[in-house]
CSV table of C-alpha atoms and ligand atoms in Angstrom, one decimal:
chain,number,residue,atom,x,y,z
A,3,MET,CA,-15.8,-12.4,-9.4
A,4,GLN,CA,-13.0,-13.9,-7.3
A,5,VAL,CA,-13.2,-16.1,-4.2
A,6,ALA,CA,-10.3,-16.3,-1.7
A,7,ALA,CA,-10.3,-20.1,-1.6
A,8,TYR,CA,-7.1,-20.0,0.6
A,9,HIS,CA,-9.3,-18.6,3.4
A,10,ALA,CA,-11.7,-21.5,3.3
A,11,ASP,CA,-9.2,-24.3,3.1
A,12,THR,CA,-5.4,-24.0,3.8
A,13,TYR,CA,-4.9,-27.5,2.4
A,14,GLU,CA,-6.6,-27.3,-1.0
A,15,GLU,CA,-3.8,-28.0,-3.5
A,16,TRP,CA,-5.4,-27.7,-6.9
A,17,ALA,CA,-8.6,-26.8,-8.6
A,18,ARG,CA,-10.2,-26.3,-12.0
A,19,THR,CA,-11.6,-22.7,-12.4
A,20,ARG,CA,-11.8,-19.9,-14.9
A,21,VAL,CA,-10.0,-16.7,-15.6
A,22,ALA,CA,-11.8,-13.8,-13.8
A,23,ALA,CA,-9.7,-10.9,-15.2
A,24,VAL,CA,-6.5,-10.2,-17.1
A,25,GLY,CA,-4.3,-7.1,-17.1
A,26,GLU,CA,-0.8,-5.7,-17.0
A,27,ARG,CA,1.5,-4.6,-14.2
A,28,ASP,CA,4.8,-2.9,-14.9
A,29,GLY,CA,4.5,-3.9,-18.5
A,30,ALA,CA,4.0,-7.6,-17.7
A,31,PRO,CA,0.7,-9.5,-18.1
A,32,TRP,CA,-1.2,-10.9,-15.0
A,33,VAL,CA,-4.0,-13.2,-14.7
A,34,ALA,CA,-6.7,-13.4,-11.9
A,35,VAL,CA,-8.6,-16.6,-11.4
A,36,GLU,CA,-12.1,-17.0,-9.9
A,37,HIS,CA,-11.2,-19.8,-7.4
A,38,CYS,CA,-8.1,-18.2,-6.0
A,39,LEU,CA,-5.8,-20.7,-4.1
A,40,PHE,CA,-3.0,-18.1,-3.8
A,41,HIS,CA,-2.3,-16.0,-0.7
A,42,PRO,CA,-0.5,-12.8,-1.6
A,43,GLN,CA,2.1,-11.3,0.7
A,44,GLY,CA,0.5,-9.4,3.6
A,45,GLY,CA,0.0,-9.3,7.3
A,46,GLY,CA,3.6,-10.4,7.9
A,47,GLN,CA,3.2,-13.6,5.9
A,48,PRO,CA,5.0,-14.2,2.6
A,49,ALA,CA,3.3,-14.9,-0.7
A,50,ASP,CA,2.5,-18.4,-1.9
A,51,ARG,CA,4.0,-19.8,-5.1
A,52,GLY,CA,1.9,-21.7,-7.5
A,53,TRP,CA,1.0,-22.5,-11.1
A,54,VAL,CA,-1.8,-21.5,-13.5
A,55,ASP,CA,-2.0,-24.1,-16.3
A,56,GLY,CA,1.5,-25.2,-15.5
A,57,HIS,CA,3.0,-21.7,-15.6
A,58,GLU,CA,4.8,-20.7,-12.4
A,59,ILE,CA,3.3,-17.7,-10.7
A,60,VAL,CA,3.6,-15.4,-7.7
A,61,PRO,CA,0.3,-13.8,-6.4
A,62,VAL,CA,0.2,-10.1,-5.7
A,63,ARG,CA,-2.6,-7.9,-4.4
A,64,ASP,CA,-3.5,-5.5,-7.1
A,65,ARG,CA,-4.4,-2.2,-5.4
A,66,GLU,CA,-6.5,-0.9,-8.3
A,67,SER,CA,-8.8,-3.8,-8.8
A,68,GLY,CA,-8.5,-5.3,-5.2
A,69,LEU,CA,-8.0,-8.7,-6.9
A,70,VAL,CA,-5.2,-11.2,-6.1
A,71,VAL,CA,-3.4,-11.3,-9.5
A,72,ALA,CA,-0.9,-13.9,-10.6
A,73,VAL,CA,2.3,-12.6,-12.2
A,74,ALA,CA,5.1,-14.7,-13.7
A,75,GLY,CA,7.3,-16.5,-11.3
A,76,GLY,CA,10.4,-18.4,-12.0
A,77,GLY,CA,11.6,-16.2,-14.8
A,78,THR,CA,9.4,-17.2,-17.7
A,79,ALA,CA,6.7,-14.9,-19.0
A,80,LEU,CA,3.0,-15.8,-18.8
A,81,PRO,CA,1.1,-16.6,-22.0
A,82,GLY,CA,-1.9,-14.5,-22.9
A,83,PHE,CA,-5.0,-15.7,-21.0
A,84,SER,CA,-8.6,-14.6,-21.8
A,85,VAL,CA,-11.5,-13.9,-19.4
A,86,GLY,CA,-13.7,-16.9,-18.9
A,87,GLN,CA,-11.0,-19.3,-20.1
A,88,PRO,CA,-11.0,-22.6,-18.1
A,89,VAL,CA,-7.6,-23.1,-16.2
A,90,GLU,CA,-6.1,-25.5,-13.7
A,91,VAL,CA,-4.6,-23.9,-10.6
A,92,ARG,CA,-2.2,-25.4,-8.2
A,93,VAL,CA,-0.4,-24.1,-5.1
A,94,ASP,CA,3.0,-25.2,-3.8
A,95,LEU,CA,1.5,-27.0,-0.8
A,96,PRO,CA,4.7,-27.7,1.2
A,97,THR,CA,5.6,-24.0,1.0
A,98,ARG,CA,2.0,-23.0,1.9
A,99,LEU,CA,2.0,-25.3,5.0
A,100,ALA,CA,5.4,-24.0,6.1
A,101,HIS,CA,4.0,-20.5,5.9
A,102,ALA,CA,0.8,-21.4,7.7
A,103,ALA,CA,2.7,-23.2,10.5
A,104,LEU,CA,4.9,-20.2,11.1
A,105,HIS,CA,2.0,-17.8,10.9
A,106,THR,CA,-0.2,-19.8,13.3
A,107,ALA,CA,2.7,-20.3,15.7
A,108,GLY,CA,3.0,-16.5,15.6
A,109,HIS,CA,-0.6,-16.1,16.8
A,110,LEU,CA,0.1,-18.6,19.6
A,111,ILE,CA,3.2,-16.7,20.8
A,112,GLU,CA,1.3,-13.5,20.7
A,113,ALA,CA,-1.3,-15.1,23.0
A,114,ALA,CA,1.5,-16.3,25.3
A,115,GLY,CA,3.1,-12.9,25.4
A,116,ARG,CA,-0.3,-11.3,26.3
A,117,ALA,CA,-0.6,-13.7,29.1
A,118,GLN,CA,2.7,-12.2,30.4
A,119,GLY,CA,1.1,-8.8,30.4
A,120,TRP,CA,2.8,-7.6,27.2
A,121,VAL,CA,1.2,-5.9,24.2
A,122,LEU,CA,1.8,-6.9,20.6
A,123,ALA,CA,4.0,-4.3,18.7
A,124,ALA,CA,5.1,-6.0,15.5
A,125,ASN,CA,5.2,-9.4,13.8
A,126,ASN,CA,7.1,-11.1,11.0
A,127,HIS,CA,6.3,-14.7,9.9
A,128,PHE,CA,8.9,-15.0,7.2
A,129,PRO,CA,10.9,-18.2,7.2
A,130,GLY,CA,14.3,-17.7,8.9
A,131,GLN,CA,13.3,-14.4,10.4
A,132,ALA,CA,10.1,-15.1,12.3
A,133,ARG,CA,9.6,-13.0,15.4
A,134,ILE,CA,6.9,-11.4,17.5
A,135,GLU,CA,7.7,-8.1,19.2
A,136,PHE,CA,5.9,-6.8,22.3
A,137,THR,CA,6.0,-3.8,24.6
A,138,ALA,CA,5.8,-4.3,28.3
A,139,PRO,CA,3.5,-1.6,29.7
A,140,GLU,CA,4.2,-2.6,33.3
A,141,PRO,CA,7.8,-2.8,34.6
A,142,ASP,CA,8.9,-6.4,34.3
A,143,ALA,CA,12.0,-7.1,36.4
A,144,ARG,CA,12.7,-10.4,34.6
A,145,LEU,CA,13.6,-8.5,31.4
A,146,ALA,CA,16.6,-6.8,33.0
A,147,THR,CA,18.8,-9.9,33.5
A,148,PRO,CA,19.8,-12.9,31.3
A,149,GLU,CA,18.4,-15.3,33.9
A,150,GLY,CA,15.1,-13.4,34.0
A,151,ARG,CA,14.8,-13.3,30.2
A,152,GLU,CA,15.3,-17.1,30.1
A,153,GLU,CA,12.7,-17.5,32.8
A,154,ALA,CA,10.2,-15.3,30.9
A,155,THR,CA,10.9,-17.3,27.7
A,156,GLU,CA,10.4,-20.5,29.5
A,157,ALA,CA,6.9,-19.3,30.6
A,158,LEU,CA,6.1,-18.6,26.9
A,159,ARG,CA,7.4,-22.1,25.9
A,160,MET,CA,5.2,-23.7,28.6
A,161,MET,CA,2.1,-22.1,27.3
A,162,VAL,CA,2.9,-22.8,23.7
A,163,ALA,CA,3.7,-26.5,24.4
A,164,ARG,CA,0.5,-26.9,26.4
A,165,ALA,CA,-1.7,-25.4,23.7
A,166,ILE,CA,-0.1,-27.7,21.1
A,167,ALA,CA,-0.4,-30.8,23.3
A,168,GLU,CA,-4.1,-30.0,23.8
A,169,ASP,CA,-4.4,-29.7,20.0
A,170,LEU,CA,-6.5,-26.6,20.3
A,171,PRO,CA,-8.7,-26.0,17.2
A,172,VAL,CA,-8.1,-23.0,14.9
A,173,THR,CA,-11.3,-21.5,13.6
A,174,TRP,CA,-12.6,-18.3,12.0
A,175,ALA,CA,-15.8,-16.4,11.7
A,176,ASN,CA,-16.8,-13.0,10.3
A,177,ASP,CA,-17.7,-10.4,12.9
A,178,ALA,CA,-20.6,-7.8,12.6
A,179,GLU,CA,-18.4,-5.6,10.4
A,180,GLY,CA,-17.5,-8.5,8.1
A,181,ARG,CA,-14.0,-8.8,9.3
A,182,ARG,CA,-12.5,-12.3,9.4
A,183,ILE,CA,-11.7,-13.1,13.0
A,184,VAL,CA,-9.4,-16.0,13.6
A,185,HIS,CA,-9.6,-17.9,16.9
A,186,LEU,CA,-7.2,-20.2,18.6
A,187,ALA,CA,-9.9,-21.8,20.9
A,188,HIS,CA,-10.2,-19.6,24.0
A,189,VAL,CA,-6.6,-18.4,24.0
A,190,HIS,CA,-6.5,-15.9,21.1
A,191,ALA,CA,-8.8,-14.0,18.7
A,192,ALA,CA,-7.6,-11.5,16.1
A,193,PRO,CA,-8.7,-10.1,12.7
A,194,CYS,CA,-6.5,-11.9,10.2
A,195,GLY,CA,-6.4,-12.6,6.5
A,196,GLY,CA,-3.6,-15.2,6.6
A,197,THR,CA,-3.6,-19.0,6.2
A,198,HIS,CA,-3.7,-21.2,9.3
A,199,VAL,CA,-3.2,-24.8,10.3
A,200,ARG,CA,-6.4,-26.8,11.3
A,201,SER,CA,-5.5,-27.2,14.9
A,202,LEU,CA,-2.4,-26.6,17.0
A,203,GLY,CA,-1.4,-30.3,17.0
A,204,ASP,CA,-0.4,-29.6,13.3
A,205,LEU,CA,2.6,-27.7,14.7
A,206,GLU,CA,5.9,-29.3,15.5
A,207,ASP,CA,9.5,-28.2,16.0
A,208,VAL,CA,8.4,-25.0,17.7
A,209,VAL,CA,11.6,-23.4,19.0
A,210,LEU,CA,11.8,-20.2,21.1
A,211,PRO,CA,15.4,-19.1,21.8
A,212,THR,CA,15.8,-16.9,24.8
A,213,LEU,CA,14.0,-13.6,24.1
A,214,LYS,CA,15.9,-10.3,23.6
A,215,VAL,CA,15.1,-6.8,24.7
A,216,LYS,CA,15.9,-4.3,21.9
A,217,ARG,CA,15.0,-0.6,21.8
A,218,GLY,CA,12.4,-1.0,24.6
A,219,ARG,CA,10.8,-4.0,22.9
A,220,VAL,CA,10.6,-7.6,23.9
A,221,ARG,CA,11.7,-9.6,20.8
A,222,VAL,CA,10.7,-13.2,20.7
A,223,SER,CA,12.3,-15.0,17.7
A,224,TYR,CA,10.9,-18.4,16.8
A,225,ASP,CA,10.7,-21.2,14.4
A,226,ALA,CA,7.9,-23.7,13.7
A,227,ALA,CA,7.1,-26.4,11.1
A,228,HIS,CA,4.0,-28.3,10.0
A,229,ARG,CA,4.0,-31.8,11.2
A,230,GLU,CA,4.4,-34.6,8.6
A,231,ARG,CA,1.0,-35.4,7.1
B,2,LIG,ZN1,-3.6,-15.3,11.1
């Protein structure tokens, strides 16, 4: 039995738990823990990095078992673990918070784009390449000129800055079908399995360069960081 602890608390750095399962992947051993602090890559968000009993790991979603399994990270093989064995787990918190900030800022930019009448087409929350892409179902004359694109970007920046200044809370609840729905107060709601900051005031250095239009899509690149704690 495994609990996705990273859903309950983005900021939980370490815990004592037990080995839930062990196995092999591509000939290398993996270990799955009961209290899982590790978010695997998915939903446009990169994987965490962490440690199990001091051994560096990368979490991966194992399709067969549905578990988040930890495989060796950092080049050294994992030792043999046994089911039920007590272990100490730790997540690389600065990396986790950097990912959570980028990911949460992505939700906020999605909300700002929808307020412009656009529809989400794609997202990527990886450091250094974060962007949200939209389609514009209604003709939007601003998108045709550099000045117009800057004007549209400024409208996004204003909404993003206001939501951050208001420190809007980030919450989640399961819907009737058991999906995890993440809410940015009243401005955004979406099914999501990622990790998020506690409230939008946790975001800083949110930067939106002038948007681009590529292959019929509005592409909003961005950067964001977690504020100093
Ligand atoms: Zn999310």
